Short mmCIF file of C-alpha atoms in Angstrom, two decimals:
data_model
loop_
_atom_site.label_atom_id
_atom_site.label_comp_id
_atom_site.label_asym_id
_atom_site.label_seq_id
_atom_site.Cartn_x
_atom_site.Cartn_y
_atom_site.Cartn_z
CA MET L 797 53.01 -23.15 -8.14
CA TRP L 798 51.05 -25.69 -10.04
CA THR L 799 47.89 -26.06 -9.66
CA ALA L 800 44.67 -27.73 -11.42
CA LEU L 801 40.81 -28.51 -10.82
CA GLU L 802 39.49 -32.16 -11.01
CA PRO L 803 36.67 -31.81 -12.44
CA PRO L 804 37.10 -28.22 -14.25
CA ALA L 805 33.12 -28.23 -14.96
CA THR L 806 30.70 -29.53 -13.42
CA THR L 807 26.95 -29.41 -12.54
CA VAL L 808 24.45 -28.38 -9.53
CA ALA L 809 20.90 -28.33 -8.52
CA PRO L 810 19.66 -25.09 -6.68
CA GLY L 811 19.21 -26.37 -3.01
CA ASP L 812 21.58 -29.33 -3.52
CA SER L 813 25.69 -29.35 -3.19
CA ALA L 814 28.08 -30.30 -5.58
CA VAL L 815 32.05 -30.70 -5.30
CA VAL L 816 35.54 -30.05 -6.99
CA ARG L 817 38.92 -30.59 -6.03
CA LEU L 818 41.61 -27.99 -6.26
CA ARG L 819 44.93 -29.40 -6.33
CA VAL L 820 47.76 -27.36 -5.62
CA ARG L 821 52.09 -28.13 -5.58
CA ASN L 822 55.27 -26.53 -4.34
CA THR L 823 57.55 -25.87 -7.03
CA GLY L 824 59.84 -23.91 -5.03
CA ASP L 825 62.53 -24.87 -2.63
CA THR L 826 60.96 -23.42 0.64
CA VAL L 827 58.29 -24.03 2.72
CA GLU L 828 55.10 -22.41 1.37
CA GLU L 829 51.56 -21.26 3.22
CA TYR L 830 48.79 -21.28 0.12
CA ARG L 831 45.61 -18.74 1.24
CA LEU L 832 42.62 -20.38 -1.09
CA SER L 833 39.69 -18.33 -1.75
CA PRO L 834 36.59 -18.19 -4.18
CA VAL L 835 35.85 -15.32 -6.68
CA GLY L 836 32.97 -14.34 -9.03
CA ASP L 837 29.71 -14.65 -9.14
CA THR L 838 29.20 -17.53 -7.19
CA ALA L 839 31.79 -16.99 -5.01
CA GLY L 840 28.20 -16.41 -1.95
CA TRP L 841 27.46 -20.32 -2.30
CA ALA L 842 31.18 -21.33 -2.33
CA SER L 843 33.37 -22.36 0.49
CA VAL L 844 36.78 -24.36 0.04
CA GLU L 845 38.19 -27.04 3.00
CA PRO L 846 40.66 -26.39 3.94
CA ALA L 847 40.87 -22.88 3.20
CA VAL L 848 45.31 -22.51 3.76
CA LEU L 849 47.66 -25.46 2.32
CA ARG L 850 51.23 -25.33 4.17
CA LEU L 851 53.25 -27.72 1.68
CA TYR L 852 56.93 -28.49 1.89
CA PRO L 853 59.34 -28.09 -1.23
CA GLY L 854 58.16 -30.76 -3.82
CA THR L 855 55.16 -31.77 -2.58
CA GLU L 856 51.17 -31.90 -3.28
CA GLY L 857 47.85 -30.69 -1.27
CA THR L 858 44.38 -31.06 -2.30
CA ALA L 859 41.40 -28.74 -0.85
CA GLU L 860 37.74 -29.45 -1.87
CA VAL L 861 35.63 -27.06 -2.92
CA THR L 862 31.74 -26.56 -2.53
CA PHE L 863 29.02 -25.24 -4.29
CA ALA L 864 25.66 -25.39 -2.54
CA PRO L 865 23.50 -22.63 -4.57
CA PRO L 866 20.17 -21.47 -2.56
CA ARG L 867 17.08 -22.79 -4.14
CA THR L 868 15.69 -19.43 -4.85
CA PRO L 869 15.30 -17.17 -8.61
CA ASP L 870 19.31 -15.42 -7.54
CA ALA L 871 20.65 -18.57 -8.41
CA VAL L 872 19.91 -18.10 -12.38
CA ALA L 873 19.57 -21.33 -14.77
CA GLY L 874 22.70 -21.96 -16.72
CA PRO L 875 26.46 -22.19 -17.04
CA THR L 876 28.22 -19.73 -14.84
CA PRO L 877 32.17 -18.98 -14.29
CA PHE L 878 34.23 -19.62 -11.15
CA GLY L 879 37.33 -19.16 -10.21
CA ILE L 880 39.40 -20.19 -6.95
CA ARG L 881 42.49 -17.65 -6.01
CA VAL L 882 45.61 -19.53 -4.78
CA GLU L 883 48.00 -16.72 -2.96
CA PRO L 884 51.51 -17.91 -1.79
CA ARG L 885 52.10 -16.40 1.47
CA GLU L 886 56.11 -15.69 1.07
CA HIS L 887 55.67 -15.33 -3.08
CA PRO L 888 52.48 -12.97 -2.91
CA HIS L 889 53.35 -11.64 -6.33
CA GLU L 890 52.75 -15.17 -7.62
CA ALA L 891 49.09 -15.66 -6.70
CA ASP L 892 46.84 -17.40 -9.76
CA VAL L 893 43.11 -17.88 -9.87
CA VAL L 894 42.50 -21.37 -11.13
CA GLU L 895 39.10 -20.86 -13.21
CA GLY L 896 35.84 -23.44 -13.72
CA ARG L 897 32.85 -23.51 -14.59
CA LEU L 898 29.80 -24.26 -12.51
CA THR L 899 26.42 -25.57 -14.56
CA ILE L 900 23.25 -24.42 -12.73
CA SER L 901 20.25 -26.71 -13.31
CA PRO L 902 17.09 -24.74 -14.21
CA PHE L 903 13.67 -25.15 -11.55
CA SER L 904 10.44 -23.36 -11.88
CA GLU L 905 8.14 -22.48 -9.08
CA LEU L 906 4.61 -20.17 -9.55
CA ARG L 907 2.91 -18.43 -7.29
CA ALA L 908 -0.81 -16.71 -8.14
CA GLU L 909 -3.24 -15.11 -6.19
CA LEU L 910 -6.35 -12.68 -6.68
CA VAL L 911 -5.93 -9.11 -5.55
CA PRO L 912 -8.48 -8.61 -3.61
CA ARG L 913 -10.51 -12.08 -3.47
CA THR L 914 -13.47 -10.06 -2.67
CA VAL L 915 -14.49 -7.05 -4.99
CA ARG L 916 -18.11 -5.11 -4.90
CA GLY L 917 -19.69 -3.10 -7.68
CA ARG L 918 -23.32 -2.74 -9.15
CA ARG L 919 -22.59 -3.67 -12.94
CA ARG L 920 -19.01 -4.27 -13.08
CA ALA L 921 -15.68 -4.37 -11.16
CA ARG L 922 -12.13 -5.30 -11.47
CA VAL L 923 -9.84 -7.73 -9.69
CA ARG L 924 -5.86 -8.56 -10.42
CA VAL L 925 -3.97 -11.76 -10.52
CA ALA L 926 -0.60 -11.39 -9.42
CA VAL L 927 1.84 -14.01 -10.09
CA ASP L 928 5.35 -14.42 -8.79
CA ASN L 929 8.22 -16.19 -10.21
CA LEU L 930 10.55 -17.95 -7.74
CA GLY L 931 11.98 -20.10 -10.04
CA ASN L 932 15.28 -19.48 -11.51
CA GLN L 933 14.49 -19.68 -15.30
CA PRO L 934 11.61 -17.16 -17.26
CA LEU L 935 8.40 -18.54 -17.35
CA THR L 936 5.10 -17.87 -19.70
CA ALA L 937 1.78 -18.27 -17.19
CA SER L 938 -1.67 -18.16 -19.50
CA PHE L 939 -5.02 -17.49 -18.12
CA SER L 940 -8.33 -18.53 -18.43
CA THR L 941 -11.49 -17.71 -16.66
CA ARG L 942 -15.34 -19.38 -15.79
CA ASP L 943 -17.66 -17.50 -13.79
CA ASN L 944 -19.66 -20.96 -12.01
CA GLY L 945 -23.01 -19.61 -14.05
CA ASP L 946 -24.64 -17.25 -16.13
CA SER L 947 -25.01 -14.37 -14.47
CA VAL L 948 -21.47 -12.54 -14.90
CA THR L 949 -19.09 -12.57 -17.81
CA VAL L 950 -15.10 -12.53 -17.02
CA GLU L 951 -12.75 -11.73 -19.08
CA ALA L 952 -8.82 -11.97 -18.34
CA ASN L 953 -6.48 -8.84 -19.89
CA PRO L 954 -3.38 -10.40 -21.10
CA THR L 955 -4.52 -14.13 -21.69
CA ALA L 956 -0.68 -14.50 -21.05
CA ILE L 957 1.92 -12.20 -19.38
CA GLN L 958 6.02 -13.63 -19.15
CA VAL L 959 7.52 -13.24 -15.87
CA ASP L 960 11.28 -12.89 -15.13
CA PRO L 961 12.86 -14.85 -12.21
CA GLY L 962 12.46 -12.75 -8.92
CA ARG L 963 9.94 -10.76 -10.74
CA ALA L 964 5.99 -10.66 -10.59
CA GLY L 965 3.85 -10.12 -13.32
CA PHE L 966 0.06 -8.89 -13.14
CA ALA L 967 -3.08 -9.45 -15.94
CA GLU L 968 -6.70 -7.54 -15.13
CA VAL L 969 -9.99 -9.72 -14.99
CA GLN L 970 -12.82 -7.60 -15.53
CA LEU L 971 -16.00 -8.57 -13.91
CA THR L 972 -19.84 -7.85 -15.72
CA ALA L 973 -22.73 -8.52 -14.53
CA VAL L 974 -25.56 -9.70 -16.97
CA ASN L 975 -28.62 -7.65 -15.29
CA VAL L 976 -28.81 -5.02 -13.24
CA SER L 977 -29.84 -6.09 -9.62
CA TRP L 978 -32.67 -2.62 -8.46
CA VAL L 979 -34.44 -4.58 -5.40
CA GLY L 980 -33.36 -7.88 -3.22
CA GLY L 981 -30.19 -6.54 -1.20
CA VAL L 982 -26.92 -8.22 -2.29
CA ARG L 983 -26.57 -10.85 -5.07
CA GLN L 984 -22.66 -12.86 -4.62
CA HIS L 985 -21.23 -14.40 -7.99
CA PRO L 986 -18.63 -16.71 -7.61
CA PHE L 987 -16.01 -16.93 -10.30
CA THR L 988 -12.59 -19.09 -11.07
CA VAL L 989 -9.39 -17.66 -12.62
CA SER L 990 -7.02 -20.60 -13.91
CA VAL L 991 -3.27 -19.56 -14.32
CA LEU L 992 -1.25 -22.36 -16.52
CA ARG L 993 2.61 -21.96 -16.20
CA SER L 994 4.24 -23.51 -19.31
CA GLY L 995 4.78 -26.84 -19.36
CA ASP L 996 2.82 -27.95 -16.88
CA ALA L 997 -0.20 -30.23 -16.94
CA THR L 998 -2.48 -29.39 -14.30
CA PRO L 999 -2.80 -25.16 -13.72
CA GLN L 1000 -3.39 -23.49 -10.20
CA GLU L 1001 -7.14 -22.10 -9.58
CA LEU L 1002 -7.85 -18.86 -8.14
CA ARG L 1003 -11.62 -18.49 -6.39
CA GLY L 1004 -12.70 -15.46 -5.65
CA THR L 1005 -16.56 -13.67 -5.32
CA TYR L 1006 -18.29 -10.50 -7.24
CA VAL L 1007 -20.73 -8.85 -4.76
CA GLN L 1008 -23.40 -6.96 -6.09
CA PRO L 1009 -25.71 -4.72 -4.26
CA SER L 1010 -28.58 -3.45 -5.29
CA VAL L 1011 -29.50 -0.30 -6.96
CA LEU L 1012 -32.07 0.02 -3.78
CA PRO L 1013 -31.27 -1.48 -0.92
CA ARG L 1014 -34.19 -2.89 1.43
CA TRP L 1015 -33.82 -0.25 4.10
CA VAL L 1016 -35.82 1.86 1.96
CA PHE L 1017 -38.87 -0.01 1.15
CA THR L 1018 -38.96 -0.34 5.40
CA VAL L 1019 -38.62 3.25 5.95
CA GLY L 1020 -41.05 4.11 3.38
CA SER L 1021 -43.60 1.65 4.74
CA LEU L 1022 -42.76 2.88 7.93
CA LEU L 1023 -43.73 6.82 6.35
CA VAL L 1024 -47.46 5.61 5.07
CA ALA L 1025 -48.49 3.57 7.40
CA ALA L 1026 -47.50 6.93 9.72
CA LEU L 1027 -49.40 9.29 7.30
CA VAL L 1028 -52.50 6.86 7.07
CA ALA L 1029 -52.71 6.93 11.27
CA PHE L 1030 -52.25 10.85 11.16
CA ALA L 1031 -54.92 10.79 8.32
CA VAL L 1032 -57.29 8.69 10.41
CA ILE L 1033 -57.10 10.84 13.51
CA TRP L 1034 -57.46 14.15 11.91
CA PHE L 1035 -60.63 13.59 10.17
CA GLN L 1036 -61.95 11.60 13.76
CA HIS L 1037 -61.59 14.47 15.45
CA ASP L 1038 -63.94 17.42 15.90
CA LEU L 1039 -62.87 20.36 15.04
CA GLY L 1040 -66.09 22.18 15.77
CA VAL L 1041 -65.45 25.62 18.23
CA LYS L 1042 -68.20 26.16 20.89
CA THR L 1043 -68.59 29.19 22.37
CA GLN L 1044 -70.23 30.07 26.08
CA ALA L 1045 -71.30 33.47 24.57
CA SER L 1046 -75.15 34.30 24.73
CA GLU L 1047 -77.17 37.25 23.04
CA GLN L 1048 -78.54 39.54 25.61
CA PRO L 1049 -82.81 40.40 25.48
CA PRO L 1050 -82.88 43.73 24.31
CA ALA L 1051 -83.44 46.41 27.27
CA LYS L 1052 -86.65 48.19 27.91
CA GLU L 1053 -86.87 52.09 26.94
CA GLU L 1054 -88.50 54.06 29.48
CA PRO L 1055 -90.22 56.67 27.62
CA LEU L 1056 -90.21 60.31 29.92
CA PRO L 1057 -93.13 61.72 30.38
CA GLN L 1058 -94.92 64.36 28.33
CA GLY L 1059 -94.79 68.00 29.66
CA SER L 1060 -91.88 66.80 32.46
CA LYS L 1061 -90.25 69.50 34.00
CA SER L 1062 -87.30 67.38 34.29
CA PRO L 1063 -84.44 68.96 33.18
CA LEU L 1064 -82.60 66.86 30.08
CA PRO L 1065 -79.37 64.63 30.68
CA SER L 1066 -76.67 67.05 29.95
CA ALA L 1067 -74.18 65.58 27.18
CA PRO L 1068 -70.73 64.10 27.89
CA PRO L 1069 -67.85 66.12 28.50
CA PRO L 1070 -65.53 66.62 25.14
CA PRO L 1071 -63.17 63.79 25.20
CA SER L 1072 -59.41 65.90 26.02
CA ASP L 1073 -56.93 66.53 22.76
CA PRO L 1074 -54.04 63.67 22.70
CA PRO L 1075 -50.38 64.67 23.69
CA LYS L 1076 -48.65 65.96 20.82
CA ALA L 1077 -45.64 64.18 19.21
CA PRO L 1078 -42.51 66.10 19.85
CA SER L 1079 -41.80 67.94 17.46
CA THR L 1080 -37.58 67.17 17.02
CA VAL L 1081 -36.28 63.54 15.85
CA PRO L 1082 -33.31 62.16 17.73
CA SER L 1083 -30.74 62.28 15.34
CA PRO L 1084 -28.66 58.84 14.79
CA ALA L 1085 -25.75 57.77 16.86
CA ALA L 1086 -22.85 58.41 15.16
CA PRO L 1087 -20.48 55.24 13.65
CA ALA L 1088 -18.03 54.14 15.61
CA ALA L 1089 -14.85 55.23 14.77
CA GLU L 1090 -13.37 52.35 12.96
CA GLN L 1091 -10.30 50.53 14.17
CA PRO L 1092 -7.20 50.35 12.71
CA LYS L 1093 -6.33 47.15 10.99
CA PRO L 1094 -3.33 45.24 12.20
CA LYS L 1095 -0.29 45.03 11.05
CA ASN L 1096 2.18 42.40 9.53
CA PRO L 1097 4.57 42.42 11.50
CA GLY L 1098 6.83 40.95 9.28
CA GLY L 1099 6.25 43.00 6.65
CA GLY L 1100 3.83 40.83 4.87
CA LYS L 1101 6.32 38.16 4.35
CA PRO L 1102 5.51 35.07 6.44
CA ALA L 1103 8.43 33.87 9.11
CA GLY L 1104 11.17 31.41 7.47
CA GLY L 1105 12.28 31.44 4.21
CA GLY L 1106 11.75 27.76 2.85
CA PRO L 1107 10.05 24.07 3.59
CA LYS L 1108 9.81 23.16 7.20
CA LYS L 1109 11.20 20.20 8.87
CA PRO L 1110 8.18 17.38 8.58
CA GLN L 1111 7.06 16.41 12.26
CA TYR L 1112 5.34 13.13 13.31
CA ASP L 1113 3.55 11.22 15.67
CA PRO L 1114 5.52 8.23 15.82
CA ASN L 1115 1.71 6.92 17.57
CA LYS L 1116 -0.67 7.57 14.68
CA LEU L 1117 -1.61 6.26 11.54
CA VAL L 1118 -0.91 7.67 8.18
CA ARG L 1119 -1.24 6.70 4.37
CA ILE L 1120 1.59 7.25 2.15
CA GLN L 1121 0.46 8.56 -1.10
CA SER L 1122 2.61 9.07 -4.64
CA GLY L 1123 2.35 11.99 -6.96
CA LEU L 1124 0.29 9.70 -9.17
CA GLY L 1125 -2.28 9.35 -6.25
CA LEU L 1126 -1.69 5.82 -5.70
CA TYR L 1127 -0.77 4.31 -1.53
CA LEU L 1128 2.08 2.28 -0.69
CA THR L 1129 0.36 -1.45 -0.02
CA THR L 1130 1.24 -4.32 1.78
CA ALA L 1131 -0.53 -7.74 1.89
CA THR L 1132 -0.42 -9.13 5.41
CA ASP L 1133 -1.56 -12.85 4.40
CA GLN L 1134 1.86 -13.13 2.44
CA LYS L 1135 4.87 -14.57 4.56
CA PRO L 1136 5.72 -12.53 7.77
CA GLU L 1137 9.29 -11.62 6.23
CA GLY L 1138 9.72 -10.74 2.62
CA ARG L 1139 6.38 -9.74 1.55
CA TYR L 1140 6.82 -7.09 -1.39
CA VAL L 1141 5.69 -3.80 -0.62
CA TYR L 1142 3.51 -2.03 -3.87
CA THR L 1143 1.51 0.92 -4.96
CA ALA L 1144 -2.22 0.45 -5.35
CA ASN L 1145 -5.81 2.38 -5.31
CA GLU L 1146 -7.51 3.07 -2.31
CA ILE L 1147 -8.78 -0.04 -0.55
CA ARG L 1148 -11.53 -0.30 1.24
CA ASN L 1149 -13.12 -3.10 3.55
CA GLN L 1150 -10.54 -5.35 2.62
CA PRO L 1151 -8.19 -6.96 5.95
CA VAL L 1152 -6.00 -8.61 3.78
CA TRP L 1153 -4.85 -5.35 2.53
CA ASP L 1154 -2.92 -2.88 4.58
CA GLN L 1155 -2.38 0.61 3.70
CA TYR L 1156 -1.72 2.28 6.91
CA TRP L 1157 1.65 3.04 8.53
CA TYR L 1158 3.49 4.33 11.09
CA VAL L 1159 6.16 7.26 10.73
CA ARG L 1160 8.91 6.79 13.37
CA PRO L 1161 11.63 9.53 13.92
CA LEU L 1162 14.47 8.18 14.85
CA PRO L 1163 17.67 10.12 15.75
CA GLN L 1164 19.89 11.87 13.25
CA ASP L 1165 16.90 13.23 11.30
CA GLU L 1166 15.86 9.59 9.97
CA PHE L 1167 12.63 7.82 9.84
CA ALA L 1168 11.32 4.08 9.61
CA PHE L 1169 8.27 2.84 8.09
CA SER L 1170 6.37 0.17 10.08
CA SER L 1171 3.51 -1.58 9.27
CA SER L 1172 0.25 -0.72 11.24
CA SER L 1173 -0.67 -4.54 11.27
CA GLU L 1174 2.58 -5.56 12.43
CA ASP L 1175 4.49 -2.88 13.84
CA TRP L 1176 7.95 -4.40 14.52
CA ALA L 1177 8.32 -4.77 10.49
CA VAL L 1178 9.93 -2.20 8.90
CA ALA L 1179 10.15 -1.03 5.10
CA ASP L 1180 13.15 -2.50 3.76
CA ASN L 1181 15.86 -1.36 0.87
CA THR L 1182 16.45 -5.14 0.07
CA ARG L 1183 20.55 -5.61 -0.46
CA GLU L 1184 20.27 -7.88 -3.07
CA GLY L 1185 18.37 -5.80 -5.68
CA ASN L 1186 16.06 -2.51 -5.39
CA GLN L 1187 12.98 -3.78 -4.08
CA ILE L 1188 10.97 -2.79 -1.54
CA GLN L 1189 10.02 -5.55 1.61
CA MET L 1190 8.72 -6.10 4.95
CA TRP L 1191 11.44 -7.20 7.10
CA GLY L 1192 11.98 -7.03 10.76
CA ALA L 1193 13.77 -4.04 12.32
CA SER L 1194 17.29 -5.28 12.35
CA GLY L 1195 18.01 -3.97 15.82
CA GLY L 1196 14.95 -5.98 17.15
CA LYS L 1197 11.55 -3.39 18.03
CA ALA L 1198 13.12 -1.24 20.19
CA SER L 1199 15.64 0.15 17.25
CA LEU L 1200 12.34 2.04 16.30
CA THR L 1201 12.92 4.36 19.10
CA THR L 1202 17.34 4.02 19.35
CA GLY L 1203 17.83 4.11 15.23
CA GLN L 1204 20.33 0.52 16.11
CA MET L 1205 19.28 -0.74 12.52
CA THR L 1206 20.82 -0.95 9.32
CA SER L 1207 20.74 1.73 6.90
CA ASN L 1208 18.63 0.01 4.12
CA GLN L 1209 16.06 0.43 6.89
CA LYS L 1210 16.24 3.68 7.09
CA TRP L 1211 14.99 6.70 5.43
CA SER L 1212 14.80 10.60 4.81
CA ILE L 1213 12.14 12.99 4.53
CA GLN L 1214 13.41 15.78 2.33
CA PRO L 1215 10.62 18.08 1.84
CA ILE L 1216 10.45 19.49 -1.77
CA GLU L 1217 9.93 23.45 -1.85
CA GLY L 1218 7.14 24.53 -3.52
CA ALA L 1219 5.53 21.30 -4.19
CA ASP L 1220 2.36 21.21 -2.28
CA GLY L 1221 3.09 18.91 1.34
CA PHE L 1222 4.89 16.58 -1.28
CA VAL L 1223 8.27 15.17 0.00
CA ARG L 1224 10.83 12.75 -1.09
CA LEU L 1225 11.98 9.59 0.60
CA VAL L 1226 15.21 8.44 0.53
CA SER L 1227 16.70 5.69 1.56
CA ARG L 1228 19.57 6.01 3.69
CA ASP L 1229 21.56 2.99 1.88
CA GLY L 1230 22.94 4.32 -1.28
CA GLY L 1231 20.50 6.90 -1.26
CA TRP L 1232 17.83 6.40 -3.99
CA CYS L 1233 14.32 7.50 -3.60
CA LEU L 1234 11.84 5.24 -3.55
CA SER L 1235 9.87 5.25 -6.81
CA ASP L 1236 6.11 4.09 -7.62
CA LEU L 1237 6.70 1.92 -11.07
CA SER L 1238 2.54 1.50 -11.85
CA PRO L 1239 2.63 3.17 -14.98
CA ASN L 1240 5.72 0.57 -16.31
CA ASP L 1241 2.21 -1.71 -16.22
CA LYS L 1242 -0.56 0.40 -15.09
CA VAL L 1243 -1.87 -2.75 -12.81
CA LEU L 1244 -0.58 -3.16 -9.18
CA GLN L 1245 2.72 -2.99 -9.02
CA VAL L 1246 6.04 -3.76 -6.83
CA SER L 1247 7.48 -0.43 -5.27
CA GLU L 1248 11.76 0.18 -6.12
CA VAL L 1249 14.25 2.37 -5.06
CA ARG L 1250 15.61 4.03 -8.11
CA PRO L 1251 18.11 6.87 -8.58
CA CYS L 1252 16.53 10.60 -7.64
CA GLY L 1253 15.60 12.10 -10.54
CA ALA L 1254 15.84 9.39 -13.22
CA LEU L 1255 11.92 9.20 -12.76
CA PRO L 1256 9.56 11.42 -13.69
CA ALA L 1257 8.46 14.07 -10.92
CA ASP L 1258 5.16 12.21 -9.69
CA GLN L 1259 6.72 8.71 -9.72
CA GLN L 1260 9.62 9.93 -6.79
CA ARG L 1261 7.49 12.23 -4.94
CA TRP L 1262 5.24 11.36 -1.74
CA ARG L 1263 2.74 13.16 0.65
CA ILE L 1264 2.42 11.25 3.88
CA VAL L 1265 -1.36 11.99 5.12
CA PRO L 1266 -3.68 11.13 8.05
#
């Protein structure tokens, strides 16, 4: 058997295709059938046509090998070796791999956003700039800020970051009001963060709003004015009201005394009889009632130990929303304004009154003690341990919405909830695809971070244990 590639090396741009020819000659003396298949890192992007060559002795056949790498970070820029396996059917021990080299052209694509776009604070506030590298080569992004006025100072830290293909980088933007607003309601300060990729001439501008509420809201003055008016009205009514007390009783004139005639033989009036003695109090005091006998305390029928020898199995209502909090105190978060499928799942501090971010989940019980986690904003989408890497992304349930009950979905969308004994309600969330633990990677960047699965026990305990709270 004789083989050759024409040409042995080629170049292709992501999203495009390139073709090389494979020549195979039957140097034997019998009819032979050769099976052709791509191997190596490029096998997922390569196809061979035809996949089988049937050759008579001394004849030669040709097959076309087509490479079509996707325009994604998975097609890393640079040279990559490839191989085509040629396997004779009659003589499999003579199988051979024809090797070549495929060079993938680089491309750059950046996506940036403010997280969140609107923040509140009386004196200071913080936002984060998230930069996604959608290209196939590392990129460097630098940041510049503009406050659109003199009332707020805006500073980015750091001022530049480097992001690998398919990864996200973050920078923190500190907003500081020049003056405190004591009275006057709410003030809005627009600001701009410019993100410039190395090699580009035009930056990408991200606009946000810093909302600064006053220390004393307007309703305080409204309520105070009403109270003062009420006090004044009460005082006027009080002093105008006559509080004098009139009585209808009148003084009786003294009665005339009728003197008795002197020498009168009429008898003097007799003195009134003395009052009778009041009844004496009883000499004996009734004794207080005897205290009731103490009731015996109920005994613990279990001998002083609670029933059960370990942590109870978790029970969850699939119709009630919960939040999933890591041991570091951060919550699982998705961005509802991103693409419907394939958007990242982050860990972040508690976010309120921000419709762009979703921190509430449905815990869907499945057969065989398995669970799925679906977003409250899109209950058909579930947390998915992506097969291409360790990241957690939101994808539609592989078996349709009905699979959220039947469990007929792929294992990378299923999780087990394992209670941790003696850990005050904490559990481990373990992927059924590989048995790795959901991990909070926030300490790596100290900012908003994409969640991933990592081997259980490979990270500190607080990064791999979670609490499901209402």
